[in-house]
Short mmCIF file of C-alpha atoms in Angstrom, two decimals:
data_model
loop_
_atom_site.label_atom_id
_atom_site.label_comp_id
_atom_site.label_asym_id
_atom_site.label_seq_id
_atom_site.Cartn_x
_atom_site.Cartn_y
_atom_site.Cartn_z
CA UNK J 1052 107.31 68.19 118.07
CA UNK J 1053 109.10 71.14 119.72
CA UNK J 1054 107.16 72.76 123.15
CA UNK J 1055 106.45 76.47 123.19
CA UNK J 1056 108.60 76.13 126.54
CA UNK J 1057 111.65 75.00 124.71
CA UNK J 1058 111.67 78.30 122.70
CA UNK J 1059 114.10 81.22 123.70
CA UNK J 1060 112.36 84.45 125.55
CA UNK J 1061 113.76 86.45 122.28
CA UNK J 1062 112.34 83.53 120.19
CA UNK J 1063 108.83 83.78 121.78
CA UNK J 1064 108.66 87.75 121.20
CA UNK J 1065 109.04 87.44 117.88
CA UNK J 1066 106.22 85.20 117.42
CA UNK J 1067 104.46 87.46 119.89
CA UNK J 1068 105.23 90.54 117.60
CA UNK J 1069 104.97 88.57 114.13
CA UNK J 1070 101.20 87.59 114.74
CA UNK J 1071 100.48 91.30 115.98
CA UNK J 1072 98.58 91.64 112.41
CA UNK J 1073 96.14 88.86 113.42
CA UNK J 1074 94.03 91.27 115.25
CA UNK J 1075 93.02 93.04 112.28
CA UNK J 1076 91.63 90.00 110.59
CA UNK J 1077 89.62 88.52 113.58
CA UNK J 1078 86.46 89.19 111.87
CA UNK J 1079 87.47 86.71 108.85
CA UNK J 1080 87.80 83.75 110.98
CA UNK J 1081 83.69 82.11 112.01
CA UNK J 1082 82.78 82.17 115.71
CA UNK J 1083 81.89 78.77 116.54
CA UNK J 1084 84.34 77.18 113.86
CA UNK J 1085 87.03 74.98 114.58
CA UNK J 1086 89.92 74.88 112.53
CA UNK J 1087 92.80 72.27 112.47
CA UNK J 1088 95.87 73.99 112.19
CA UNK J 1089 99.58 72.60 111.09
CA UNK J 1090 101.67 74.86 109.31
CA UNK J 1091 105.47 75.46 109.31
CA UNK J 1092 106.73 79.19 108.92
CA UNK J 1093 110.24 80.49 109.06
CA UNK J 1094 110.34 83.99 111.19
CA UNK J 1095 113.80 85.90 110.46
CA UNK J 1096 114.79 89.65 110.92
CA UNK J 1097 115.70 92.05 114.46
CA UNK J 1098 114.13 92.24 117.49
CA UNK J 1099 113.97 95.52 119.23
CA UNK J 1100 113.94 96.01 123.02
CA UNK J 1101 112.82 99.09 124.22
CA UNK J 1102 114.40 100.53 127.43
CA UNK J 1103 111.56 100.50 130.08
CA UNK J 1104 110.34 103.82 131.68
CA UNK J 1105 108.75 104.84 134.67
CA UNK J 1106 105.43 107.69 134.70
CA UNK J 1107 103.27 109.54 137.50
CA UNK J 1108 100.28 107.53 137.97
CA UNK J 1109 97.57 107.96 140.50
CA UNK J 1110 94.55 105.25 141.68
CA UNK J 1111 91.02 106.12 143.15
CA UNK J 1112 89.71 104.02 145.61
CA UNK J 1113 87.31 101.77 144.38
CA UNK J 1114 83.88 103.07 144.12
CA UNK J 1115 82.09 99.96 145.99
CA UNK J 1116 84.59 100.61 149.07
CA UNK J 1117 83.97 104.23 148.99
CA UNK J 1118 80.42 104.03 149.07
CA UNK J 1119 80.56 101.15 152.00
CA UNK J 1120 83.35 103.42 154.04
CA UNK J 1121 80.18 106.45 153.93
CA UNK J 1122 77.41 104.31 154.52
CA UNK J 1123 79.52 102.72 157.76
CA UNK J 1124 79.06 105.91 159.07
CA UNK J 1125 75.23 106.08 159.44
CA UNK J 1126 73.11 103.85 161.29
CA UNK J 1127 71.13 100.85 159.81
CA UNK J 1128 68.10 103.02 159.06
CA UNK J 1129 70.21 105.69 157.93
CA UNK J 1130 71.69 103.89 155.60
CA UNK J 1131 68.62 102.32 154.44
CA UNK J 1132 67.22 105.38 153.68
CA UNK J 1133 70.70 106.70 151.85
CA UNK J 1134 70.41 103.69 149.35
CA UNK J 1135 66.26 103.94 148.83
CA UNK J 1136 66.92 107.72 147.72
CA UNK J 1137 69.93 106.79 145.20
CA UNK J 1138 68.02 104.03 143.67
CA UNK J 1139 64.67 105.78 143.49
CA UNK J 1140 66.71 108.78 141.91
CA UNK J 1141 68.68 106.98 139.46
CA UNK J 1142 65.04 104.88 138.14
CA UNK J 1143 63.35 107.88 137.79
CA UNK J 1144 65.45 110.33 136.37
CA UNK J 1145 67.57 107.85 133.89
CA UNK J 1146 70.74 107.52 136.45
CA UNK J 1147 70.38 111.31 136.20
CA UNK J 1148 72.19 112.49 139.83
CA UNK J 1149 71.69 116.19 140.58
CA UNK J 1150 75.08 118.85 139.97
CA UNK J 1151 76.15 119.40 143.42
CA UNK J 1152 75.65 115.44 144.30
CA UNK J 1153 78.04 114.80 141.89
CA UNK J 1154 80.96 117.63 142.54
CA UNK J 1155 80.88 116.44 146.11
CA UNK J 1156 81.52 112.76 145.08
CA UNK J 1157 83.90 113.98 142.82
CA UNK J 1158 85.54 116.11 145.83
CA UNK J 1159 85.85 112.77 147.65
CA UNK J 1160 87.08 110.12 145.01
CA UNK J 1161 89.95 112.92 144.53
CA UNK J 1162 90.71 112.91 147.58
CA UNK J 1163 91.12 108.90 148.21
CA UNK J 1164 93.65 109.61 144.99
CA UNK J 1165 97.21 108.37 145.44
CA UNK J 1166 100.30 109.38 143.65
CA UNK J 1167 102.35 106.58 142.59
CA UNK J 1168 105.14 106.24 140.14
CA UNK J 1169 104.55 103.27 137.91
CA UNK J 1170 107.55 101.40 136.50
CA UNK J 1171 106.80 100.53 132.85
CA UNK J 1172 108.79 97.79 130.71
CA UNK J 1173 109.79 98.95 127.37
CA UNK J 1174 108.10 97.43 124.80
CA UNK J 1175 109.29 94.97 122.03
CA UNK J 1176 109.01 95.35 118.48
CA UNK J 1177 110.57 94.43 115.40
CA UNK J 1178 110.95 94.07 111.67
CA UNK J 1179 109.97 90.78 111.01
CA UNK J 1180 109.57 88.50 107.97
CA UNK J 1181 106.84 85.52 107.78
CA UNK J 1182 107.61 82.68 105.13
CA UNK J 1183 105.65 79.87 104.77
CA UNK J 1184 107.66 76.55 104.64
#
């Protein structure tokens, strides 16, 4: 019995890109159900590299350190009071937070933004033919 390990990287994308189809028919197979599996299948055709590319991309800081980097600069019962008002607000009015509130936060997560350029593998596809054996 052959290991996954002993296949070739171009041998395991083509597997990879051969079962892409089993995604749509998810919902045919029962949750809970275990299935014993041991079929053979030939896979034969071309596999297709795609050069890799590179974008603009840009990242936020997270919202739980933003939040902790504002309240650090208030005191304990300032910050006490900051929280009490957002969680009051947000039970009584649905999560509703008033217009300018939210610009302002807005203002700030832009600015915590940082431009990045993102280096992005091309991806592999193929035209590939399934045969049971």
């Amino acid at each position: 019995m052959s290991n996954v390990t002993d296949l070739t990287p171009q041998q395991l994308h083509a597997l990879a890109v051969a079962a892409k189809p089993a995604g749509k028919v998810r919902d045919k197979l029962v949750d809970g159900k275990k299935c014993r599996i041991d079929f053979t299948v030939r896979v034969h055709g071309e596999l297709i590299v795609n050069n890799g590319t590179t974008h603009a991309g840009s990242s936020a800081a997270p919202s739980i350190d933003l939040l902790a980097g504002v309240l650090a600069e208030f005191g304990p019962r300032k910050r006490k009071a900051v929280v009490d008002a957002i969680l009051k607000d947000r039970s009584e009015k649905g999560y509703k937070i008033d217009e300018a509130a939210t610009e302002q936060a807005q203002r700030l997560i832009e600015s915590t933004k940082t431009a990045t350029t993102v280096k992005k593998r091309g991806a592999v596809t193929g035209k590939l033919n399934l045969e049971l054996v």
